[in-house]
Coordinates of C-alpha atoms and ligand atoms in Angstrom, one line a residue:
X1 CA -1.2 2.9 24.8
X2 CA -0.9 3.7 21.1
X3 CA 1.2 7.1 20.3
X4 CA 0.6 10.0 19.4
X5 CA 0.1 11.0 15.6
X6 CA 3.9 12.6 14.3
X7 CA 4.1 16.0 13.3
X8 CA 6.4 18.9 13.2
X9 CA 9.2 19.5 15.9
X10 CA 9.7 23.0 15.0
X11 CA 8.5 25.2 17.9
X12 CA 5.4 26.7 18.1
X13 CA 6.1 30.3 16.6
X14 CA 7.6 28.8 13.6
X15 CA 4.7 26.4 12.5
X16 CA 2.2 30.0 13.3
X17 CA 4.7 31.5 10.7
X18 CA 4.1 28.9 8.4
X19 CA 0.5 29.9 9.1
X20 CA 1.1 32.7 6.2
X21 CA 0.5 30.1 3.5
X22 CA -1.7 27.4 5.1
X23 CA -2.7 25.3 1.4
X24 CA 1.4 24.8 0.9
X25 CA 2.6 24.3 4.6
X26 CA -0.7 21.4 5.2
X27 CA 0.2 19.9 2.1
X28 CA 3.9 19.5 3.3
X29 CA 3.3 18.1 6.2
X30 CA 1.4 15.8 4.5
X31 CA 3.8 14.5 2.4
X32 CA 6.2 14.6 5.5
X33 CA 4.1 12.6 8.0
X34 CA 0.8 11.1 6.0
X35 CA -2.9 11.2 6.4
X36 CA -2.6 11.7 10.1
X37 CA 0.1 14.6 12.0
X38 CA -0.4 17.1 14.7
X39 CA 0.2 20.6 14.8
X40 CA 0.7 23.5 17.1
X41 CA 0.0 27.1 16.9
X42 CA 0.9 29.9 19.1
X43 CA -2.1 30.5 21.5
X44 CA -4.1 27.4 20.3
X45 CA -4.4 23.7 21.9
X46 CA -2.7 21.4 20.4
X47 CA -3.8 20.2 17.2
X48 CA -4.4 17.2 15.0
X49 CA -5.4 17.1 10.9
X50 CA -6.4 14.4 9.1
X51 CA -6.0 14.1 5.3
X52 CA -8.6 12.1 4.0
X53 CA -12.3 11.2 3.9
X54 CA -12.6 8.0 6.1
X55 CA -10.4 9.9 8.5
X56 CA -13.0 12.6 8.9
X57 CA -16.1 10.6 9.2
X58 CA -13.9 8.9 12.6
X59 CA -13.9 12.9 14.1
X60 CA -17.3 13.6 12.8
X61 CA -18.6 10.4 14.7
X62 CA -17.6 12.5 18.0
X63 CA -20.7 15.1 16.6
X64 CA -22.9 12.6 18.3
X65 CA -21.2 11.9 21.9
X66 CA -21.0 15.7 22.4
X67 CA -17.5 17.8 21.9
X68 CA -16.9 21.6 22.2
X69 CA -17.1 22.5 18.3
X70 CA -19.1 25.8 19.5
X71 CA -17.1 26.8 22.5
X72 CA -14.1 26.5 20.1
X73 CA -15.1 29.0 17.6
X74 CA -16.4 31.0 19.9
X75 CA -13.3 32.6 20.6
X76 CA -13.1 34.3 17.0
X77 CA -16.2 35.9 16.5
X78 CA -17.4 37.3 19.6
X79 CA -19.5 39.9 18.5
X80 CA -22.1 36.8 17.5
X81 CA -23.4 36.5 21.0
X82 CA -24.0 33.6 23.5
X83 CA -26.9 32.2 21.4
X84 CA -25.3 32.1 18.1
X85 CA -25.6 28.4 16.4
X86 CA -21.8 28.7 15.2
X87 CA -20.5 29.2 18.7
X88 CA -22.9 26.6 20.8
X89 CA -23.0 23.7 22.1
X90 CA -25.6 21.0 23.8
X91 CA -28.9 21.6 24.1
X92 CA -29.3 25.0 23.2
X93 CA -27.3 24.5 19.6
X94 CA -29.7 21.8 19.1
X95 CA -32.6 24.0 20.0
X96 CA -31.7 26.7 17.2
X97 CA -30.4 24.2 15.1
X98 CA -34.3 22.8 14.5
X99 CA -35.7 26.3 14.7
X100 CA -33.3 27.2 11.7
X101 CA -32.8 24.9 9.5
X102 CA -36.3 24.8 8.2
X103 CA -35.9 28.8 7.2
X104 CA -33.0 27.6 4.9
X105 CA -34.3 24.2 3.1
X106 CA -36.5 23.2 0.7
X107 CA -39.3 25.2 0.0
X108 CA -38.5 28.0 2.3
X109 CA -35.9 28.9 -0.3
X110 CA -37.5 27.5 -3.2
X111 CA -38.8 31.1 -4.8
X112 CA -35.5 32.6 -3.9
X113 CA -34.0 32.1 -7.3
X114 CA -35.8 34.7 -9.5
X115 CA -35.2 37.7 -6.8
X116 CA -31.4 36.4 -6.6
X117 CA -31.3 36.2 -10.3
X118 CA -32.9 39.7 -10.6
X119 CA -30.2 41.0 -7.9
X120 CA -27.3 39.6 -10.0
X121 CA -28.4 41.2 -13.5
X122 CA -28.8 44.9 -11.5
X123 CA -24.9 44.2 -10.6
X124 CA -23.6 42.9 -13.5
X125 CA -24.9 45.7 -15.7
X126 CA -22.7 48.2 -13.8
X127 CA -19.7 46.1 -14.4
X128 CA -17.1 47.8 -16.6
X129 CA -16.6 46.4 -19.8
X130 CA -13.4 46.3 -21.9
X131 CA -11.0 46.9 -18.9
X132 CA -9.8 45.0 -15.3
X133 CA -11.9 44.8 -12.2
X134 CA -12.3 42.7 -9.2
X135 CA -15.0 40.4 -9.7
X136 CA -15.0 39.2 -5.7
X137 CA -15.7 42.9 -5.1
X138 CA -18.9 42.6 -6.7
X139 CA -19.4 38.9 -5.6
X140 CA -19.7 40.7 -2.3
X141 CA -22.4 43.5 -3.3
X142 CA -24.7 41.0 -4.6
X143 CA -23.9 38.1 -1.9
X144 CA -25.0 41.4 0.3
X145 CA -27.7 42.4 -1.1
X146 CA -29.5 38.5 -1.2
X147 CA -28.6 38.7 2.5
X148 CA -30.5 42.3 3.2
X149 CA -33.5 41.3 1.3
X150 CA -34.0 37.9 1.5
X151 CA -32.4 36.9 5.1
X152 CA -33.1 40.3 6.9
X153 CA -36.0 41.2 4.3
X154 CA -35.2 44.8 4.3
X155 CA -38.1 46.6 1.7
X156 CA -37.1 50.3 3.2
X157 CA -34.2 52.0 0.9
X158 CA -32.9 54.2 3.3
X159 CA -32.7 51.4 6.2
X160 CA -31.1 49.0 3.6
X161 CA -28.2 51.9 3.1
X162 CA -28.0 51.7 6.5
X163 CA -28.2 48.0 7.4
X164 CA -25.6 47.7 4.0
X165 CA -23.0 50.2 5.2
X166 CA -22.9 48.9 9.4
X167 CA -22.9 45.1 7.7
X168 CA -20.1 45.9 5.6
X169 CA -18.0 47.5 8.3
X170 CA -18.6 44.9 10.5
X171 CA -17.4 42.1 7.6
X172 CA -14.4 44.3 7.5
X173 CA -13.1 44.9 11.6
X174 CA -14.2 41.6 11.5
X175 CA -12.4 39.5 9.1
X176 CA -8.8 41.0 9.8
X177 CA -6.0 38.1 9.7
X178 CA -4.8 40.2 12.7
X179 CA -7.9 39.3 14.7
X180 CA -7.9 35.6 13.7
X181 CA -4.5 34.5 14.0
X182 CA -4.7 36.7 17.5
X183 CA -5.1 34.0 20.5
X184 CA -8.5 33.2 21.6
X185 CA -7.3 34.1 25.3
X186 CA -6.4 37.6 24.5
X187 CA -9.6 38.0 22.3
X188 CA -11.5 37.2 25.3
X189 CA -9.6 39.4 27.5
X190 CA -9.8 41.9 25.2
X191 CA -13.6 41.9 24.5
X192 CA -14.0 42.2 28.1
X193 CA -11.4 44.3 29.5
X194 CA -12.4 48.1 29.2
X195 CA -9.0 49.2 29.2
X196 CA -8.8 47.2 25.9
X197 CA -11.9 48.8 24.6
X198 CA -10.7 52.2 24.8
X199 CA -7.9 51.3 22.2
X200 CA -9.6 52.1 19.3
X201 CA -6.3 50.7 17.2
X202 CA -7.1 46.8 18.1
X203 CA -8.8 44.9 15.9
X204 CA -11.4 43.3 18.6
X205 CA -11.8 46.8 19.7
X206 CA -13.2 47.6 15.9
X207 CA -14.9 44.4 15.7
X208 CA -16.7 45.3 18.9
X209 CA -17.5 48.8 17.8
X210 CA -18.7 47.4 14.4
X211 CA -21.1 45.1 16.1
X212 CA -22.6 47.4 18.4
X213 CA -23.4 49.9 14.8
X214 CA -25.2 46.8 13.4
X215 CA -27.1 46.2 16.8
X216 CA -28.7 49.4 16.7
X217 CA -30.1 48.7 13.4
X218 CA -30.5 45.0 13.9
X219 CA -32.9 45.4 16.9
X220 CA -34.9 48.5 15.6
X221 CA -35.8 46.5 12.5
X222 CA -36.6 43.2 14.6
X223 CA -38.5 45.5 16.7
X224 CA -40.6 46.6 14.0
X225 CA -41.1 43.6 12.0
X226 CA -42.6 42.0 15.2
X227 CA -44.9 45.2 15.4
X228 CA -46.0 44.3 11.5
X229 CA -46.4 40.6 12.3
X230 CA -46.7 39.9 8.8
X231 CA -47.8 36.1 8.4
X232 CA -47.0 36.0 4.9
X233 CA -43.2 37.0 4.8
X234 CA -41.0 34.7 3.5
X235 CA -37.5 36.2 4.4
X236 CA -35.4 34.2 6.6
X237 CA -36.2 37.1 9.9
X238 CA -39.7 36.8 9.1
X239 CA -39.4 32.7 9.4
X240 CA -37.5 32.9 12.9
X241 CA -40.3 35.3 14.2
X242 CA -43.0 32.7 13.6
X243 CA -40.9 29.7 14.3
X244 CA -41.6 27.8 17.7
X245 CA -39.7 25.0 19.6
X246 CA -40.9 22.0 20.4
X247 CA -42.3 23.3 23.7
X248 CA -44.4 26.3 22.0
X249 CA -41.5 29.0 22.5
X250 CA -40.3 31.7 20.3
X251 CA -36.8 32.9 20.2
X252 CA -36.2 36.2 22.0
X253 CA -34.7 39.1 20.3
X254 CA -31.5 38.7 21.4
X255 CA -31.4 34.9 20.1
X256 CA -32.9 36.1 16.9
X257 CA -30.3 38.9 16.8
X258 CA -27.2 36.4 16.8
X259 CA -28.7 34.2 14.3
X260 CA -29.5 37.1 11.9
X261 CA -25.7 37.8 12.9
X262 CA -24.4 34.4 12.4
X263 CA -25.9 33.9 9.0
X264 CA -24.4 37.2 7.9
X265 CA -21.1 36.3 9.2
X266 CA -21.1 32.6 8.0
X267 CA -23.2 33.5 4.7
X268 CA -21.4 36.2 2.8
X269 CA -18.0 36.1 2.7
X270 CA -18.3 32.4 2.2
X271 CA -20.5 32.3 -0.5
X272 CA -18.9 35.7 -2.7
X273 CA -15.3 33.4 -2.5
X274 CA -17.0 30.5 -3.6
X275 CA -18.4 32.6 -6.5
X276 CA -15.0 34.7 -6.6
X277 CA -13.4 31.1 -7.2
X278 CA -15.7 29.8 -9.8
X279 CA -15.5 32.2 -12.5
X280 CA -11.3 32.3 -11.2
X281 CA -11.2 28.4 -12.1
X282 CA -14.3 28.8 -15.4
X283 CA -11.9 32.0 -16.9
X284 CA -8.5 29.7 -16.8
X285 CA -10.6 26.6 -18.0
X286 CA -11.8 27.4 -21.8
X287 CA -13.1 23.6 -22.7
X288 CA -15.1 24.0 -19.2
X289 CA -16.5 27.6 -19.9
X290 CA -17.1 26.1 -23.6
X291 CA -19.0 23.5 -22.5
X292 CA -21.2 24.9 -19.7
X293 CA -22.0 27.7 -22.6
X294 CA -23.0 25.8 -24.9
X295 CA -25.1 23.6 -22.8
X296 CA -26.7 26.9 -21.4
X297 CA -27.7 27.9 -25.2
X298 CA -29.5 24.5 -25.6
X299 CA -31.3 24.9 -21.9
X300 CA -29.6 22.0 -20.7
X301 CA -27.4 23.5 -18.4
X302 CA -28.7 22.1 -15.4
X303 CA -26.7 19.3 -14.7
X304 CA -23.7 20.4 -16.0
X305 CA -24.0 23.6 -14.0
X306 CA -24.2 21.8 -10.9
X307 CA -20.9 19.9 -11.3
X308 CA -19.4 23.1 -12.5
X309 CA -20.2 24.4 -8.9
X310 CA -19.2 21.4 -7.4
X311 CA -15.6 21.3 -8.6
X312 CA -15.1 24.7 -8.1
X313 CA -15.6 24.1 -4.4
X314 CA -13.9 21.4 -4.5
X315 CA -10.3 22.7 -6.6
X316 CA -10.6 25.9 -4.3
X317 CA -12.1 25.2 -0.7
X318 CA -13.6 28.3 0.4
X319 CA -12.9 27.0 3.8
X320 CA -9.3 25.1 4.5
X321 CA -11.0 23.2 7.6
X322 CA -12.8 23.4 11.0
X323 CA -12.0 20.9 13.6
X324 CA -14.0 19.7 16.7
X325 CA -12.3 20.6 20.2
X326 CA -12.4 16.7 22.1
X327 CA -13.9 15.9 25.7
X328 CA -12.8 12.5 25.5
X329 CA -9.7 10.7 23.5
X330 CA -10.3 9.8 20.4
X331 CA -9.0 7.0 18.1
X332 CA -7.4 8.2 14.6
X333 CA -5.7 5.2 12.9
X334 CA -3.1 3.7 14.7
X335 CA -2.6 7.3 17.3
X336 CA -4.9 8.2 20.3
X337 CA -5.4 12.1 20.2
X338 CA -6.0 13.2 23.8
X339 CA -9.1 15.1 25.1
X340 CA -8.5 18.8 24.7
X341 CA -6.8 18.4 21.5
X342 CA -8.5 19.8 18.0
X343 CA -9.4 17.4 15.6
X344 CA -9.9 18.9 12.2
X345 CA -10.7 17.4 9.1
X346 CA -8.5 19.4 6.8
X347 CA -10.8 20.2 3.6
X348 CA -8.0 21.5 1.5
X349 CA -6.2 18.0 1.7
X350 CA -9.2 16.1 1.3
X351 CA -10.6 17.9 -1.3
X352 CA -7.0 16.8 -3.0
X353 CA -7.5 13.4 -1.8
X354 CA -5.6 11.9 -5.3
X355 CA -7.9 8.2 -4.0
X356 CA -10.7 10.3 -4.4
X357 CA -9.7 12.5 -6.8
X358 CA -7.3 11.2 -9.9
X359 CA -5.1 14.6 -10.8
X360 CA -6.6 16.5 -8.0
X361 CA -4.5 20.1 -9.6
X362 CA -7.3 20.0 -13.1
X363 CA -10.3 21.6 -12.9
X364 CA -12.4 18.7 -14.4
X365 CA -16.2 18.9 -13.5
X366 CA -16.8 15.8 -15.1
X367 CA -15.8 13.9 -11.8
X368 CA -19.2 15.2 -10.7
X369 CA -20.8 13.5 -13.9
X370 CA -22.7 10.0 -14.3
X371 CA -20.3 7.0 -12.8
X372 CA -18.0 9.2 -11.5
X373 CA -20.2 11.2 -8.7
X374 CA -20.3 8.3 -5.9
X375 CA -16.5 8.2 -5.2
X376 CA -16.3 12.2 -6.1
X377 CA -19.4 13.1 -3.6
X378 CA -18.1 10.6 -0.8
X379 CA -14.8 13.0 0.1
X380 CA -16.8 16.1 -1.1
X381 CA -16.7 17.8 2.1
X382 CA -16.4 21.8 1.6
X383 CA -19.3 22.5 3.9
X384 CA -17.9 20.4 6.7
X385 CA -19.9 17.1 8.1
X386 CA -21.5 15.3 11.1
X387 CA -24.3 16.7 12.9
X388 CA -22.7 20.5 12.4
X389 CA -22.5 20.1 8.5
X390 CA -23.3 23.8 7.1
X391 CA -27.0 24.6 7.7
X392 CA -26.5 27.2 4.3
X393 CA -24.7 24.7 2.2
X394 CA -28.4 24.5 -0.1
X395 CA -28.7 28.4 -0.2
X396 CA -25.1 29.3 -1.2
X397 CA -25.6 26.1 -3.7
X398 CA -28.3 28.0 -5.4
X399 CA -26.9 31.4 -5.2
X400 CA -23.9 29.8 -6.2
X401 CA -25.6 28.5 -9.7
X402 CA -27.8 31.0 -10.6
X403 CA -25.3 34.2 -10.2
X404 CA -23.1 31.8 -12.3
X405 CA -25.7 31.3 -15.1
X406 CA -26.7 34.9 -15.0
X407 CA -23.3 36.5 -15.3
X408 CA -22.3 34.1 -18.3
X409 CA -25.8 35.0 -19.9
X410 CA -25.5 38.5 -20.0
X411 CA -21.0 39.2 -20.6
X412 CA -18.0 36.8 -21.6
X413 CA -15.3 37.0 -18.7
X414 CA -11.4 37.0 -19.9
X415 CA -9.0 36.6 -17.0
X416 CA -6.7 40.0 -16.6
X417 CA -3.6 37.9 -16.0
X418 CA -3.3 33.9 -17.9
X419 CA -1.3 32.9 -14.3
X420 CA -3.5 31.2 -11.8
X421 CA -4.4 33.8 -8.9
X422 CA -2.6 32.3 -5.7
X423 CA -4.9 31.1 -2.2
X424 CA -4.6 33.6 0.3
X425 CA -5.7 32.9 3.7
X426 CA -8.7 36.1 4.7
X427 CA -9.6 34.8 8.3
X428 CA -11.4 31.1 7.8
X429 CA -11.4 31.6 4.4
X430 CA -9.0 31.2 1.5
X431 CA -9.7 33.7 -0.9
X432 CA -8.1 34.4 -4.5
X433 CA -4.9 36.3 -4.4
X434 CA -5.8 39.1 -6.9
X435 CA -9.1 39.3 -5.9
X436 CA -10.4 37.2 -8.9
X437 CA -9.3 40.2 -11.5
X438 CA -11.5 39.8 -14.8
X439 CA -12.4 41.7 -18.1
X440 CA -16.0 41.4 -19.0
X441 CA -17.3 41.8 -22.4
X442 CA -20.5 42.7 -23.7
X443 CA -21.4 39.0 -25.2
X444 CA -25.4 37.9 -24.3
X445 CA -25.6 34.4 -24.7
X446 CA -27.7 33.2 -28.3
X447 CA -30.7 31.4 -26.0
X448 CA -32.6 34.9 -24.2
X449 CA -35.2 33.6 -21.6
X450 CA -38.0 35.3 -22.0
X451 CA -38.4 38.5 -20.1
X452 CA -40.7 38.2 -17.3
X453 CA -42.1 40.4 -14.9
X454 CA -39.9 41.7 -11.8
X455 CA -41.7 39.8 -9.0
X456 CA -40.1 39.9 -5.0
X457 CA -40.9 36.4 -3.5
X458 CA -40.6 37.8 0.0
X459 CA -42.5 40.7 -0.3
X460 CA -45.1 40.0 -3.3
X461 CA -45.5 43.7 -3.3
X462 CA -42.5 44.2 -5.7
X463 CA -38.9 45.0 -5.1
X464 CA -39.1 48.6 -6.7
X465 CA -41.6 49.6 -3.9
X466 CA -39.6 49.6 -1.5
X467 CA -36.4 50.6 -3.0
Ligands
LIG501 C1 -19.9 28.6 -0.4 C2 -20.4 28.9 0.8 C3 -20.3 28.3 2.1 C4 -19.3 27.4 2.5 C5 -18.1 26.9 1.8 C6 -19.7 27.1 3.9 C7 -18.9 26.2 4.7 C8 -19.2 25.9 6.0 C9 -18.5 25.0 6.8 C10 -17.2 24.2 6.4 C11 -19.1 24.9 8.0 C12 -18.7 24.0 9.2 C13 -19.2 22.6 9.2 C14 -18.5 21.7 10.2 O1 -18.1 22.2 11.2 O2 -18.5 20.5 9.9 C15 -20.3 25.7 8.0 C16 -21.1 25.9 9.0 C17 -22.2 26.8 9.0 N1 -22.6 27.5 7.9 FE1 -21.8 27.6 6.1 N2 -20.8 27.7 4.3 C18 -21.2 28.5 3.2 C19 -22.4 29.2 3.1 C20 -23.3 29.4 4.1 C21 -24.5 30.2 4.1 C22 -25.0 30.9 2.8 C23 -25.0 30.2 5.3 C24 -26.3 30.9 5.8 C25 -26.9 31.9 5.2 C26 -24.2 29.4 6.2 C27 -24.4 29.2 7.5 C28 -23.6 28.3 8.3 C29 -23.9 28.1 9.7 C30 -24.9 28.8 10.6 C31 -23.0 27.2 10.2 C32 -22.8 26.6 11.6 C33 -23.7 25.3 11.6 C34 -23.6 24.6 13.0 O3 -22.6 24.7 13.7 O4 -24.5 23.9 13.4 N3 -23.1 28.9 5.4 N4 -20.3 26.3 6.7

């Protein structure tokens, strides 16, 4: 029987501890064991990581057979309900899997760049100029606000401040490292128990008091937009309300209340780091910045633009990895990784892949370029794989590219401090140490587009109506 993959031999608590900086300690085990080498966590099943494309595609092959991917993350975000596609499995992830995915693609989001453009500019003008500031901060107010109007397509001001402020505070109880590194066993026994739910001090006790704020809202707003029935809406609530299954049925308002839910919680911190991470990597990169500049002056940007994104996600995963919880054993090179075990294809150490990647550590869009893309796109795997490969990746693509163009149209970003800002782990995500710290100046770009009139593609009433 072949063995298992090798991996650490310290005990449990110390590899959690290790936990604190997850880019450094992956990449030293690693070096230590190769492509292949298990892990184990306080509180978790056993674990195994795999370094490198071709290693991947052999876990994502178990997408097909049926695993407990769902039922594994379920664990950390409760509040997203039993019908959220993050947290299911079987038949009923497939079910909202079809139902959703056509809200996200294509032509569904095909107008949305004009609105998310128009979003970005409002921001950006209220940046201060000449001193520090955060730029995730604001990555997050405008990730936010594409959510409210063109996920939730909230028109009403008052219920936007409303939706905004409950959203936010849920993103906040809910993304504590506290609650993630926290067992999935105790969360469970601790969303249930109402002993634990009278301590307001835990975090899943916040998370679940966060969540029932945003439900009141949530269902109040699905509620009415039912009532409307407008045929015409092209937000992604108004798309689940008229979308059917393959036997004729709509989703309930429960299921439509998770997914609103689940796109919140997988759409916005996700896609503000990405963006947080971009201009991070384009502000310590001055040939890069140069370059994309210049190519936006000429209105060839496109391209260019694209790869810009690309390497960004690709230098500073939003996402170090998410692994597939086995049924059955599964082959991994020479080891056999038992059934219960995680397999997780560890993005961070693919992404670094030196095969795939000559000097992984420079940010170098060019890899993205001509010749180059093939090898480049083959281990480009920051929105997962197999058959759970991130329904959003095409939306936070777009945003990611046009609040990227928009902000270097309109100021010219210095980085507060020369030094690289460090990855710290935020939940899931790895976001930048210092919070992506910039100075903006006042510096439009030579080419102006020409002005055009302010037009909402959800609601072709117009943004200001309702606002
Ligand atoms: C830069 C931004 C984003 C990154 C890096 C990202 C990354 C990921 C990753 C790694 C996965 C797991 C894939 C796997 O298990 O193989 C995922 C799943 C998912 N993402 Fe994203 N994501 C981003 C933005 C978004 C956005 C904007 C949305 C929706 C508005 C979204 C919705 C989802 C959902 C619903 C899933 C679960 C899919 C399933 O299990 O079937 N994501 N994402």
């Amino acid at each position: 029987m072949p063995p298992l993959p090798p991996g650490s031999r310290q005990p449990a608590f110390l590899q959690t501890f290790h936990m604190r900086n997850p880019v450094r300690y992956f990449e030293t085990l690693r070096r230590r064991h190769g492509p292949v080498f298990r892990m184990k966590l306080l509180g978790f099943p056993p674990q195994v990581v795999v370094a490198n494309a071709e290693l991947a595609a052999e876990i994502y092959r178990v997408d097909g057979e049926g695993n407990l991917t769902g039922a594994l993350r379920a664990g950390y975000v409760p509040w997203l309900g039993r019908h959220s596609l993050l947290t299911n499995d079987g038949e009923e992830w497939w079910r909202h899997r079809k139902l959703l995915s056509p809200a996200l693609h294509g032509k569904s989001i095909a107008s949305y760049p004009e609105l998310i453009a128009e979003i970005a500019a409002e921001d950006i003008e209220k940046w201060p100029r000449g001193k520090p500031f955060s730029l995730r901060e604001h990555m997050q107010t405008i990730t936010l606000e594409i959510i409210l109007r063109l996920v939730f397509g909230v028109r009403d001001a008052a219920q936007g401040d409303r939706l905004r402020a409950a959203l936010m505070a849920l993103s906040k109880a809910s993304g504590s490292p506290a609650l993630f590194l926290t067992p999935g066993w105790v969360r469970t026994w601790a969303d249930r128990s109402p002993l634990a739910l009278r301590l307001p001090f835990l975090p899943t006790t916040r998370a679940a008091k966060a969540a029932d704020a945003v439900d009141d809202i949530l269902f109040g707003e699905i509620a009415r937009r039912r009532d409307e029935a407008d045929e015409k809406a092209t937000d992604v609530l108004g798309r689940l309300l008229r979308a059917r299954d393959d036997q004729g049925r709509p989703l309930s308002d429960q299921e439509i209340r998770d997914e609103m839910l689940t796109l919140l919680e997988a759409g916005l911190e996700t896609t503000a780091t990405g963006l947080s991470w971009t201009f991070e990597r384009l502000m310590r990169n001055p040939r890069v910045l140069a370059r994309l500049q210049e190519e936006m002056e000429r209105g060839e940007e496109e391209v260019y633009l694209d790869a810009v994104v690309k390497e960004a996600l690709r230098s500073r995963p939003v996402i170090f990895g998410l692994g597939r919880l086995l049924t059955k054993p599964l082959r991994l090179d020479a080891y056999e990784v038992p059934a219960g075990w995680v397999a997780i294809p560890m993005f961070s150490l693919i992404l670094q892949d030196r095969e795939a990647y000559p000097d992984p550590g420079e940010f170098r869009p060019e890899r993205f370029l001509g010749e180059n893309t093939k090898p480049a796109q083959k281990s480009f795997l920051p929105f997962g794989g197999g058959r759970r490969y991130c329904v959003g990746a095409q939306l936070a693509t777009m945003e990611m590219k046009v609040i990227t163009r928009e902000v270097l149209r309109h100021v010219r970003l210095t980085p507060a401090n020369p030094a690289s800002e460090a990855q710290r782990m935020w939940h899931a995500t790895l976001i930048p140490g210092k919070h992506a710290v910039a100075v903006a100046r006042e510096q439009p770009l030579k080419r102006q587009q020409p002005a055009q009139e302010s037009k909402c593609p959800v609601h072709p009433v117009g943004p200001e109506q309702g606002r």
